[in-house]
Amino acid sequence: MNSPMFTRTSQQESAIQTNKVLRNTYALLSMTLLWSALVAGVSMAMNLPRPNIIIMLVGFYGLLFLTEKNRNNSMGLVFTFLFTGFLGYTTGPLIGAYVSADMGDLVVTALGGTALSFLAASAYALTTKRDLSMLGGLMLSLFVVLVVGMVASIFFQSPVLSLALSSLFIVFSTMAILMTTQGIIRGGETNYISATITLYVSIYNLFISLLSILGIMNDD
């Protein structure tokens, strides 16, 4: 039987490890967001074209795969910045299009909404005693719906479908933030690179989805 001293020491080590993962995750997330914003700014300033759907898919899933594959070594950090830089590059032309159309205020609103949503979801996950792992099954079902919806959107250019997809992406991304954050706190997520990527993609999807909704509501 473990002694009380050993139990307390184990609990302390677990708490230290959890705090380390949480600290490293938020530090890396901050750096990747700044890096992504910088790349987006350069992309927008240079008026670079947004890549087509093939390049988007290959770049996104290819770099995502390489990041996860190397998450336990130093190359994981390299691919993390390549991945977030790539998404920053793809975002630049989109923001530039809104600014060129005199809708820069929508970009600011989307950024504010994204920040508030992330902070609210993170705060809830950090303080709630409810087990949020139950969201996993719902997220899987929602993921299937999103994949089908995205395929349908290729053939049907409908504002209503786009609005529905963007709304579902917001729900899905919020769930991912909740589960990932609580996973770190409860020791279920021990790799800060994986946690950072999940949170970054969730924030990215929140921003793009909010921007899309605001654009549709603005009849553009």
Coordinates of C-alpha atoms in Angstrom, one line a residue:
M1 CA 0.0 0.0 0.0
N2 CA 1.3 3.4 -0.9
S3 CA 2.2 5.7 2.1
P4 CA 0.4 9.1 2.4
M5 CA 3.8 10.8 1.7
F6 CA 4.2 8.8 -1.5
T7 CA 0.6 9.7 -2.5
R8 CA 1.1 13.3 -1.9
T9 CA 4.3 13.3 -3.8
S10 CA 2.7 11.6 -6.8
Q11 CA -0.2 14.1 -6.7
Q12 CA 2.3 16.9 -6.6
E13 CA 4.2 15.5 -9.5
S14 CA 1.0 15.1 -11.5
A15 CA 0.0 18.7 -10.7
I16 CA 3.4 20.0 -11.8
Q17 CA 3.2 18.0 -15.0
T18 CA -0.3 19.3 -15.7
N19 CA 0.8 22.9 -15.1
K20 CA 3.8 22.4 -17.3
V21 CA 1.7 21.1 -20.2
L22 CA -0.9 24.0 -19.7
R23 CA 1.9 26.6 -19.6
N24 CA 3.7 25.3 -22.6
T25 CA 0.5 24.9 -24.6
Y26 CA -0.6 28.5 -24.0
A27 CA 2.9 29.9 -24.6
L28 CA 3.2 28.0 -27.9
L29 CA -0.3 28.9 -28.9
S30 CA 0.4 32.6 -28.3
M31 CA 3.6 32.4 -30.5
T32 CA 1.8 30.6 -33.3
L33 CA -1.1 33.1 -33.3
L34 CA 1.4 36.0 -33.5
W35 CA 3.4 34.2 -36.2
S36 CA 0.2 33.4 -38.2
A37 CA -1.0 37.0 -37.9
L38 CA 2.4 38.2 -39.2
V39 CA 2.3 35.9 -42.2
A40 CA -1.3 36.9 -42.9
G41 CA -0.2 40.5 -42.8
V42 CA 2.6 39.9 -45.3
S43 CA 0.4 37.8 -47.5
M44 CA -2.2 40.6 -47.5
A45 CA 0.3 43.4 -48.1
M46 CA 1.8 41.5 -51.1
N47 CA -1.6 40.8 -52.4
L48 CA -0.9 37.1 -52.8
P49 CA -3.7 34.9 -54.2
R50 CA -5.5 32.5 -52.0
P51 CA -4.5 28.9 -52.9
N52 CA -7.1 26.7 -54.6
I53 CA -8.9 23.9 -52.8
I54 CA -6.4 21.2 -53.8
I55 CA -3.4 23.2 -52.4
M56 CA -5.5 24.0 -49.3
L57 CA -6.3 20.4 -48.5
V58 CA -2.8 19.1 -49.3
G59 CA -1.1 21.8 -47.3
F60 CA -3.5 21.6 -44.4
Y61 CA -3.7 17.8 -43.9
G62 CA -0.1 17.2 -45.0
L63 CA 1.4 19.6 -42.5
L64 CA -1.1 18.5 -39.9
F65 CA 0.0 14.9 -40.3
L66 CA 3.7 15.8 -40.2
T67 CA 3.2 17.9 -37.0
E68 CA 1.4 15.1 -35.2
K69 CA 3.9 12.5 -36.4
N70 CA 6.7 14.5 -34.9
R71 CA 5.0 15.8 -31.9
N72 CA 7.4 14.1 -29.5
N73 CA 10.6 15.5 -31.1
S74 CA 12.0 18.9 -32.0
M75 CA 10.8 18.7 -35.6
G76 CA 7.3 18.9 -34.2
L77 CA 7.9 22.6 -33.3
V78 CA 9.2 23.2 -36.9
F79 CA 6.1 21.7 -38.5
T80 CA 3.9 23.5 -36.0
F81 CA 5.1 26.9 -37.2
L82 CA 5.0 25.7 -40.9
F83 CA 1.4 24.6 -40.4
T84 CA 0.3 27.8 -38.6
G85 CA 2.2 29.9 -41.1
F86 CA 0.5 28.2 -44.0
L87 CA -2.9 28.9 -42.5
G88 CA -1.8 32.5 -41.9
Y89 CA -0.9 32.7 -45.6
T90 CA -4.3 31.4 -46.7
T91 CA -6.1 33.9 -44.4
G92 CA -4.3 37.0 -45.6
P93 CA -6.0 37.2 -49.0
L94 CA -9.4 36.5 -47.4
I95 CA -8.9 39.4 -45.0
G96 CA -7.6 41.5 -47.8
A97 CA -10.8 40.9 -49.8
Y98 CA -12.9 42.1 -46.9
V99 CA -10.8 45.2 -46.4
S100 CA -10.8 46.0 -50.1
A101 CA -14.6 45.8 -50.0
D102 CA -14.7 48.3 -47.1
M103 CA -15.7 45.7 -44.6
G104 CA -12.7 45.9 -42.4
D105 CA -15.0 46.4 -39.4
L106 CA -16.4 42.8 -40.0
V107 CA -12.8 41.5 -39.6
V108 CA -12.4 43.4 -36.3
T109 CA -15.8 42.1 -35.1
A110 CA -14.9 38.5 -36.1
L111 CA -11.5 38.8 -34.2
G112 CA -13.3 40.1 -31.1
G113 CA -15.9 37.4 -31.2
T114 CA -13.2 34.7 -31.7
A115 CA -11.2 36.0 -28.7
L116 CA -14.3 36.2 -26.5
S117 CA -15.5 32.8 -27.5
F118 CA -12.1 31.2 -26.8
L119 CA -11.7 32.9 -23.4
A120 CA -15.2 32.0 -22.4
A121 CA -14.8 28.3 -23.4
S122 CA -11.4 28.1 -21.8
A123 CA -12.6 29.7 -18.5
Y124 CA -15.5 27.3 -18.3
A125 CA -13.3 24.2 -19.0
L126 CA -10.8 25.3 -16.4
T127 CA -13.4 25.8 -13.7
T128 CA -16.2 23.3 -14.3
K129 CA -16.4 20.0 -12.4
R130 CA -18.5 18.4 -15.2
D131 CA -16.9 15.8 -17.3
L132 CA -16.7 17.2 -20.8
S133 CA -15.4 14.0 -22.4
M134 CA -19.1 13.2 -23.1
L135 CA -18.8 15.7 -25.9
G136 CA -16.6 13.3 -27.9
G137 CA -19.5 11.3 -29.3
L138 CA -21.4 14.4 -30.3
M139 CA -18.3 15.9 -31.9
L140 CA -17.9 12.7 -34.0
S141 CA -21.4 12.9 -35.3
L142 CA -21.1 16.6 -36.0
F143 CA -17.8 16.0 -37.9
V144 CA -19.6 13.6 -40.2
V145 CA -22.3 16.2 -40.8
L146 CA -19.7 18.9 -41.5
V147 CA -17.9 16.6 -44.0
V148 CA -21.1 15.9 -45.9
G149 CA -22.0 19.6 -45.8
M150 CA -18.7 20.7 -47.2
V151 CA -18.9 18.2 -50.0
A152 CA -22.5 19.5 -50.7
S153 CA -21.3 23.1 -50.7
I154 CA -19.0 22.3 -53.6
F155 CA -22.0 21.5 -55.8
F156 CA -24.5 23.8 -54.2
Q157 CA -23.4 27.4 -53.8
S158 CA -26.1 28.3 -51.3
P159 CA -25.8 31.2 -48.7
V160 CA -28.2 29.2 -46.4
L161 CA -25.9 26.1 -46.6
S162 CA -22.8 28.3 -45.9
L163 CA -24.5 29.9 -43.0
A164 CA -25.5 26.5 -41.5
L165 CA -22.0 25.1 -42.0
S166 CA -20.3 28.1 -40.4
S167 CA -22.6 27.9 -37.4
L168 CA -21.9 24.2 -37.0
F169 CA -18.2 24.9 -37.3
I170 CA -18.5 27.3 -34.4
V171 CA -20.2 24.7 -32.2
F172 CA -17.7 22.1 -33.2
S173 CA -14.7 24.3 -32.5
T174 CA -16.1 25.4 -29.2
M175 CA -16.5 21.8 -28.1
A176 CA -12.9 21.1 -29.2
I177 CA -11.6 23.9 -27.0
L178 CA -13.6 22.7 -24.1
M179 CA -12.5 19.1 -24.4
T180 CA -8.8 19.9 -25.0
T181 CA -8.5 22.4 -22.2
Q182 CA -10.2 20.0 -19.7
G183 CA -8.1 17.2 -21.1
I184 CA -4.9 19.1 -20.1
I185 CA -6.2 19.9 -16.6
R186 CA -7.2 16.3 -15.9
G187 CA -4.1 14.7 -17.4
G188 CA -5.8 13.3 -20.5
E189 CA -3.7 15.4 -22.9
T190 CA 0.0 15.4 -22.0
N191 CA 1.5 16.6 -25.3
Y192 CA 1.6 20.4 -25.6
I193 CA 2.2 20.4 -29.4
S194 CA -1.0 18.3 -30.0
A195 CA -2.9 20.5 -27.6
T196 CA -1.6 23.7 -29.3
I197 CA -2.6 22.5 -32.8
T198 CA -6.1 21.5 -31.7
L199 CA -6.6 24.9 -30.0
Y200 CA -5.1 26.8 -32.9
V201 CA -7.3 25.0 -35.5
S202 CA -10.3 25.6 -33.3
I203 CA -9.5 29.4 -33.1
Y204 CA -8.9 29.5 -36.8
N205 CA -12.2 27.9 -37.6
L206 CA -14.0 30.2 -35.2
F207 CA -12.6 33.2 -36.9
I208 CA -13.2 32.0 -40.4
S209 CA -16.8 30.9 -39.5
L210 CA -17.6 34.2 -37.8
L211 CA -16.2 36.2 -40.7
S212 CA -18.3 34.1 -43.1
I213 CA -21.5 34.6 -41.1
L214 CA -20.9 38.3 -40.8
G215 CA -20.2 38.5 -44.6
I216 CA -23.4 36.6 -45.4
M217 CA -25.5 38.7 -43.0
N218 CA -24.0 41.8 -44.7
D219 CA -25.3 40.4 -48.0
D220 CA -21.8 39.9 -49.4

